[in-house]
Amino acid sequence: MAKILTITNQKGGVGKTTTCVNLAASLAATKKRVLMVDLDPQGNATMGSGVDKHDLQHSAYELLTGKSTAADAIIKNPKVGYDVIGSNGDLTAAEVELLQLPRREFRLKTALAPIIDNYDFVLIDNPPSLNLLTVNALAASSGVIIPMQCEYYALEGISSLIGTIDKINQRLNPNLRIEGILRTMFDPRMSLTKDVSNHLVDYFGDKVYRTVIPRNVRLAEAPSHGLPVLFYDKNSRGSVAYLALAGELIRKTTQELKNSQKAEQQEA
């Protein structure tokens, strides 16, 4: 069964979409089966994956409202190595329609259930706000990756997000936990960056990924070409960083699986 990870932060401009697209490509490059789900009406992750958001026959909107199945909505995307469920402006209407539908918080989880065994990882991109779309993502996921810049305002924002995750954990999804904190747009030359980074490590410990994502021009340029940075400039610092993050995530997932199997054997 796939490991479903939501990539979210209630603060905008911290690299959520960049992380979702480039981590998906990097995991796929290691021969993992990956599905990326775009739940942001802006559709940036869709476009950044080389899919035209204006030409979607079945999008996340149809998926959430029951007008399409996951099998119909999935776009096979050999160009980047991972599959995509895209989104566009139609998804804005889903927020209103979901209010009238049964089990509105679990629409995504239910829709993905028939195809989940076809993948190793499912990555979900979200809008920079806590709305019913984000709640659906959190209710469907086992883990949350939180990209954040190392600045003091980000520290204030992350405490609010953790409170949200705790509420979802208590009310909707007892399996939900923080998978990791990812430091993005990292500039080690700035003392503020180092100070905030140290605070994160002191507070979250091994939840903070060892990999940091640097400020990188190639990362910023790649979306305009409809490509993850791995296919735009594979030797760039941004590409190398996301490949390292994928490796870290895979190692962590493998170790968790071994620990779980060991615990089951001891109980038996």
Tab-separated table of C-alpha atoms in Angstrom:
chain	number	residue	atom	x	y	z
A	1	MET	CA	0.000	0.000	0.000
A	2	ALA	CA	1.207	3.504	-0.822
A	3	LYS	CA	2.550	5.899	1.712
A	4	ILE	CA	0.315	8.973	1.365
A	5	LEU	CA	1.996	12.257	2.231
A	6	THR	CA	0.450	15.705	2.343
A	7	ILE	CA	2.786	18.603	1.608
A	8	THR	CA	1.340	21.647	3.274
A	9	ASN	CA	1.909	24.885	5.132
A	10	GLN	CA	-0.679	27.548	5.870
A	11	LYS	CA	1.901	30.147	4.857
A	12	GLY	CA	2.324	30.767	1.135
A	13	GLY	CA	5.585	31.013	-0.781
A	14	VAL	CA	7.502	28.413	1.221
A	15	GLY	CA	8.027	25.859	-1.543
A	16	LYS	CA	5.064	23.484	-1.177
A	17	THR	CA	4.461	23.019	-4.886
A	18	THR	CA	8.170	23.027	-5.711
A	19	THR	CA	8.674	20.274	-3.150
A	20	CYS	CA	5.696	18.218	-4.319
A	21	VAL	CA	6.742	18.250	-7.984
A	22	ASN	CA	10.455	17.728	-7.457
A	23	LEU	CA	10.127	15.112	-4.723
A	24	ALA	CA	7.700	13.185	-6.955
A	25	ALA	CA	10.197	13.271	-9.830
A	26	SER	CA	13.094	12.281	-7.572
A	27	LEU	CA	11.203	9.343	-6.051
A	28	ALA	CA	10.190	8.210	-9.542
A	29	ALA	CA	13.844	8.395	-10.617
A	30	THR	CA	14.620	5.763	-7.966
A	31	LYS	CA	12.045	3.461	-9.619
A	32	LYS	CA	9.317	4.115	-7.057
A	33	ARG	CA	5.727	4.184	-8.313
A	34	VAL	CA	4.493	7.704	-7.607
A	35	LEU	CA	1.178	9.534	-7.912
A	36	MET	CA	1.004	13.298	-7.440
A	37	VAL	CA	-2.398	14.780	-6.567
A	38	ASP	CA	-2.842	18.523	-7.095
A	39	LEU	CA	-5.453	19.939	-4.697
A	40	ASP	CA	-4.606	23.589	-5.298
A	41	PRO	CA	-7.066	25.383	-7.637
A	42	GLN	CA	-4.125	27.356	-9.031
A	43	GLY	CA	-2.943	24.147	-10.693
A	44	ASN	CA	0.743	25.039	-10.447
A	45	ALA	CA	1.836	21.494	-9.588
A	46	THR	CA	-0.130	20.276	-12.608
A	47	MET	CA	1.584	22.702	-14.962
A	48	GLY	CA	4.966	22.098	-13.337
A	49	SER	CA	4.530	18.406	-14.158
A	50	GLY	CA	4.108	19.117	-17.857
A	51	VAL	CA	0.292	18.771	-17.857
A	52	ASP	CA	-1.900	21.521	-19.294
A	53	LYS	CA	-4.391	22.447	-16.560
A	54	HIS	CA	-6.698	23.993	-19.172
A	55	ASP	CA	-7.061	20.684	-20.997
A	56	LEU	CA	-8.095	18.307	-18.202
A	57	GLN	CA	-10.976	15.964	-19.005
A	58	HIS	CA	-11.078	14.635	-15.443
A	59	SER	CA	-9.544	16.711	-12.653
A	60	ALA	CA	-9.406	16.712	-8.858
A	61	TYR	CA	-12.730	18.574	-8.962
A	62	GLU	CA	-14.534	15.675	-10.646
A	63	LEU	CA	-12.746	13.229	-8.355
A	64	LEU	CA	-13.853	14.918	-5.124
A	65	THR	CA	-17.420	15.491	-6.255
A	66	GLY	CA	-17.879	11.898	-7.438
A	67	LYS	CA	-18.196	12.772	-11.118
A	68	SER	CA	-15.059	10.807	-11.979
A	69	THR	CA	-13.145	7.837	-10.599
A	70	ALA	CA	-9.472	7.975	-9.688
A	71	ALA	CA	-8.699	5.598	-12.551
A	72	ASP	CA	-10.275	8.063	-14.999
A	73	ALA	CA	-8.600	11.111	-13.435
A	74	ILE	CA	-5.050	9.714	-13.412
A	75	ILE	CA	-2.825	11.018	-16.199
A	76	LYS	CA	0.021	8.692	-17.127
A	77	ASN	CA	2.996	10.969	-17.488
A	78	PRO	CA	6.118	9.175	-18.810
A	79	LYS	CA	7.715	12.556	-19.531
A	80	VAL	CA	8.401	13.054	-15.813
A	81	GLY	CA	8.087	9.471	-14.566
A	82	TYR	CA	5.115	9.837	-12.219
A	83	ASP	CA	1.330	9.901	-12.592
A	84	VAL	CA	-0.742	13.024	-12.016
A	85	ILE	CA	-4.253	13.906	-10.899
A	86	GLY	CA	-4.402	17.516	-12.012
A	87	SER	CA	-6.392	20.542	-10.961
A	88	ASN	CA	-7.490	23.904	-12.270
A	89	GLY	CA	-9.863	26.717	-11.338
A	90	ASP	CA	-12.821	24.320	-11.342
A	91	LEU	CA	-11.591	23.033	-7.998
A	92	THR	CA	-12.671	26.283	-6.338
A	93	ALA	CA	-16.283	25.205	-6.849
A	94	ALA	CA	-15.606	21.918	-5.086
A	95	GLU	CA	-15.245	23.669	-1.730
A	96	VAL	CA	-18.855	24.826	-1.933
A	97	GLU	CA	-20.202	21.565	-3.339
A	98	LEU	CA	-18.410	19.453	-0.738
A	99	LEU	CA	-20.375	21.151	2.027
A	100	GLN	CA	-23.518	19.449	0.740
A	101	LEU	CA	-22.007	15.976	0.271
A	102	PRO	CA	-21.918	13.082	2.763
A	103	ARG	CA	-18.603	12.361	4.517
A	104	ARG	CA	-17.250	15.532	2.994
A	105	GLU	CA	-13.900	15.302	4.836
A	106	PHE	CA	-13.205	11.817	3.445
A	107	ARG	CA	-14.002	12.295	-0.250
A	108	LEU	CA	-10.360	12.100	-1.330
A	109	LYS	CA	-9.562	9.101	0.865
A	110	THR	CA	-12.546	7.189	-0.495
A	111	ALA	CA	-11.770	8.133	-4.104
A	112	LEU	CA	-8.125	7.025	-3.887
A	113	ALA	CA	-8.831	3.712	-2.141
A	114	PRO	CA	-9.361	1.610	-5.336
A	115	ILE	CA	-5.986	2.576	-6.857
A	116	ILE	CA	-3.780	3.031	-3.793
A	117	ASP	CA	-2.070	-0.361	-4.097
A	118	ASN	CA	-0.712	0.636	-7.516
A	119	TYR	CA	1.751	3.082	-5.935
A	120	ASP	CA	4.592	3.295	-3.443
A	121	PHE	CA	4.084	6.995	-2.711
A	122	VAL	CA	1.202	9.435	-3.155
A	123	LEU	CA	2.125	13.111	-2.734
A	124	ILE	CA	-0.615	15.720	-2.296
A	125	ASP	CA	-0.101	19.428	-2.988
A	126	ASN	CA	-2.403	21.854	-1.158
A	127	PRO	CA	-3.500	25.478	-1.230
A	128	PRO	CA	-1.841	27.780	1.335
A	129	SER	CA	-4.851	27.802	3.642
A	130	LEU	CA	-6.838	25.510	5.873
A	131	ASN	CA	-10.003	24.725	3.953
A	132	LEU	CA	-12.010	21.629	3.084
A	133	LEU	CA	-9.524	20.690	0.368
A	134	THR	CA	-6.647	20.631	2.849
A	135	VAL	CA	-8.783	18.772	5.393
A	136	ASN	CA	-9.487	16.103	2.752
A	137	ALA	CA	-5.754	15.756	2.117
A	138	LEU	CA	-4.954	15.437	5.821
A	139	ALA	CA	-7.768	12.950	6.389
A	140	ALA	CA	-6.398	10.756	3.579
A	141	SER	CA	-2.729	10.869	4.593
A	142	SER	CA	-0.489	9.064	7.031
A	143	GLY	CA	2.090	11.829	7.159
A	144	VAL	CA	2.627	15.548	6.630
A	145	ILE	CA	5.727	17.123	5.135
A	146	ILE	CA	6.010	20.768	6.164
A	147	PRO	CA	8.236	22.923	3.945
A	148	MET	CA	9.294	26.146	5.637
A	149	GLN	CA	11.766	28.965	5.316
A	150	CYS	CA	14.104	29.589	8.213
A	151	GLU	CA	12.670	32.910	9.365
A	152	TYR	CA	10.966	33.918	12.594
A	153	TYR	CA	7.513	34.462	11.083
A	154	ALA	CA	7.679	30.873	9.855
A	155	LEU	CA	8.177	29.668	13.420
A	156	GLU	CA	4.935	31.371	14.434
A	157	GLY	CA	3.086	29.843	11.497
A	158	ILE	CA	4.264	26.315	12.149
A	159	SER	CA	2.808	26.304	15.663
A	160	SER	CA	-0.618	27.039	14.177
A	161	LEU	CA	-0.206	24.265	11.618
A	162	ILE	CA	0.797	21.757	14.293
A	163	GLY	CA	-2.373	22.660	16.181
A	164	THR	CA	-4.381	21.936	13.036
A	165	ILE	CA	-2.657	18.580	12.540
A	166	ASP	CA	-3.393	17.644	16.173
A	167	LYS	CA	-7.091	18.426	15.698
A	168	ILE	CA	-7.290	16.351	12.517
A	169	ASN	CA	-5.492	13.540	14.345
A	170	GLN	CA	-8.013	13.613	17.190
A	171	ARG	CA	-11.184	14.001	15.137
A	172	LEU	CA	-10.678	12.548	11.661
A	173	ASN	CA	-7.439	10.619	11.220
A	174	PRO	CA	-5.746	8.977	14.219
A	175	ASN	CA	-2.899	7.762	11.969
A	176	LEU	CA	-1.848	11.254	10.913
A	177	ARG	CA	1.543	12.483	12.083
A	178	ILE	CA	4.277	14.885	11.074
A	179	GLU	CA	6.508	13.039	8.629
A	180	GLY	CA	9.137	15.737	8.513
A	181	ILE	CA	10.087	19.412	8.520
A	182	LEU	CA	11.851	20.508	5.336
A	183	ARG	CA	14.003	23.639	5.370
A	184	THR	CA	13.578	25.392	2.010
A	185	MET	CA	15.206	28.396	0.293
A	186	PHE	CA	18.092	27.787	2.651
A	187	ASP	CA	20.977	30.291	2.667
A	188	PRO	CA	23.668	29.266	5.176
A	189	ARG	CA	25.373	32.652	4.846
A	190	MET	CA	22.586	34.326	6.844
A	191	SER	CA	22.878	34.163	10.626
A	192	LEU	CA	19.078	34.337	10.958
A	193	THR	CA	18.739	31.212	8.821
A	194	LYS	CA	21.183	29.350	11.049
A	195	ASP	CA	19.445	30.528	14.248
A	196	VAL	CA	15.990	29.439	13.111
A	197	SER	CA	17.350	26.174	11.744
A	198	ASN	CA	18.926	25.411	15.129
A	199	HIS	CA	15.630	26.201	16.882
A	200	LEU	CA	13.830	23.740	14.603
A	201	VAL	CA	16.322	20.964	15.291
A	202	ASP	CA	16.202	21.625	19.040
A	203	TYR	CA	12.402	21.436	19.088
A	204	PHE	CA	11.594	18.779	16.470
A	205	GLY	CA	14.741	16.663	16.651
A	206	ASP	CA	14.904	13.941	14.001
A	207	LYS	CA	11.635	15.175	12.461
A	208	VAL	CA	13.767	17.809	10.705
A	209	TYR	CA	15.160	16.388	7.477
A	210	ARG	CA	18.920	16.456	7.241
A	211	THR	CA	18.532	17.524	3.635
A	212	VAL	CA	18.045	21.254	3.086
A	213	ILE	CA	16.766	22.811	-0.124
A	214	PRO	CA	18.970	25.745	-1.180
A	215	ARG	CA	17.963	28.911	-2.923
A	216	ASN	CA	18.515	27.961	-6.540
A	217	VAL	CA	17.783	29.758	-9.786
A	218	ARG	CA	17.221	26.491	-11.675
A	219	LEU	CA	14.485	25.491	-9.229
A	220	ALA	CA	12.728	28.770	-9.946
A	221	GLU	CA	13.132	28.457	-13.733
A	222	ALA	CA	12.033	24.835	-14.158
A	223	PRO	CA	8.222	25.365	-13.724
A	224	SER	CA	8.110	27.789	-16.655
A	225	HIS	CA	9.323	24.907	-18.828
A	226	GLY	CA	6.717	22.512	-17.386
A	227	LEU	CA	9.429	20.312	-15.901
A	228	PRO	CA	10.737	19.219	-12.520
A	229	VAL	CA	14.253	20.533	-12.043
A	230	LEU	CA	15.635	16.982	-12.441
A	231	PHE	CA	14.685	17.141	-16.135
A	232	TYR	CA	15.565	20.808	-16.572
A	233	ASP	CA	19.038	20.755	-15.047
A	234	LYS	CA	19.865	17.470	-13.314
A	235	ASN	CA	23.224	18.772	-12.091
A	236	SER	CA	21.844	21.869	-10.379
A	237	ARG	CA	22.029	22.245	-6.609
A	238	GLY	CA	18.238	22.103	-6.404
A	239	SER	CA	18.046	18.833	-8.306
A	240	VAL	CA	20.769	17.227	-6.183
A	241	ALA	CA	19.007	18.366	-3.002
A	242	TYR	CA	15.643	16.835	-3.950
A	243	LEU	CA	17.303	13.560	-4.959
A	244	ALA	CA	18.927	13.533	-1.515
A	245	LEU	CA	15.549	14.205	0.109
A	246	ALA	CA	13.997	11.304	-1.808
A	247	GLY	CA	16.779	9.027	-0.602
A	248	GLU	CA	16.273	10.174	2.981
A	249	LEU	CA	12.525	9.583	2.756
A	250	ILE	CA	12.979	6.097	1.269
A	251	ARG	CA	15.491	5.081	3.948
A	252	LYS	CA	13.209	6.342	6.689
A	253	THR	CA	10.188	4.540	5.219
A	254	THR	CA	12.151	1.290	4.864
A	255	GLN	CA	13.319	1.477	8.472
A	256	GLU	CA	9.782	2.139	9.715
A	257	LEU	CA	8.559	-0.910	7.819
A	258	LYS	CA	11.295	-3.098	9.332
A	259	ASN	CA	10.466	-1.837	12.831
A	260	SER	CA	6.775	-2.518	12.283
A	261	GLN	CA	7.436	-6.052	11.041
A	262	LYS	CA	9.748	-6.715	13.975
A	263	ALA	CA	7.103	-5.516	16.443
A	264	GLU	CA	4.492	-7.753	14.817
A	265	GLN	CA	6.803	-10.768	15.063
A	266	GLN	CA	7.460	-10.086	18.754
A	267	GLU	CA	3.727	-9.830	19.463
A	268	ALA	CA	3.110	-13.123	17.637
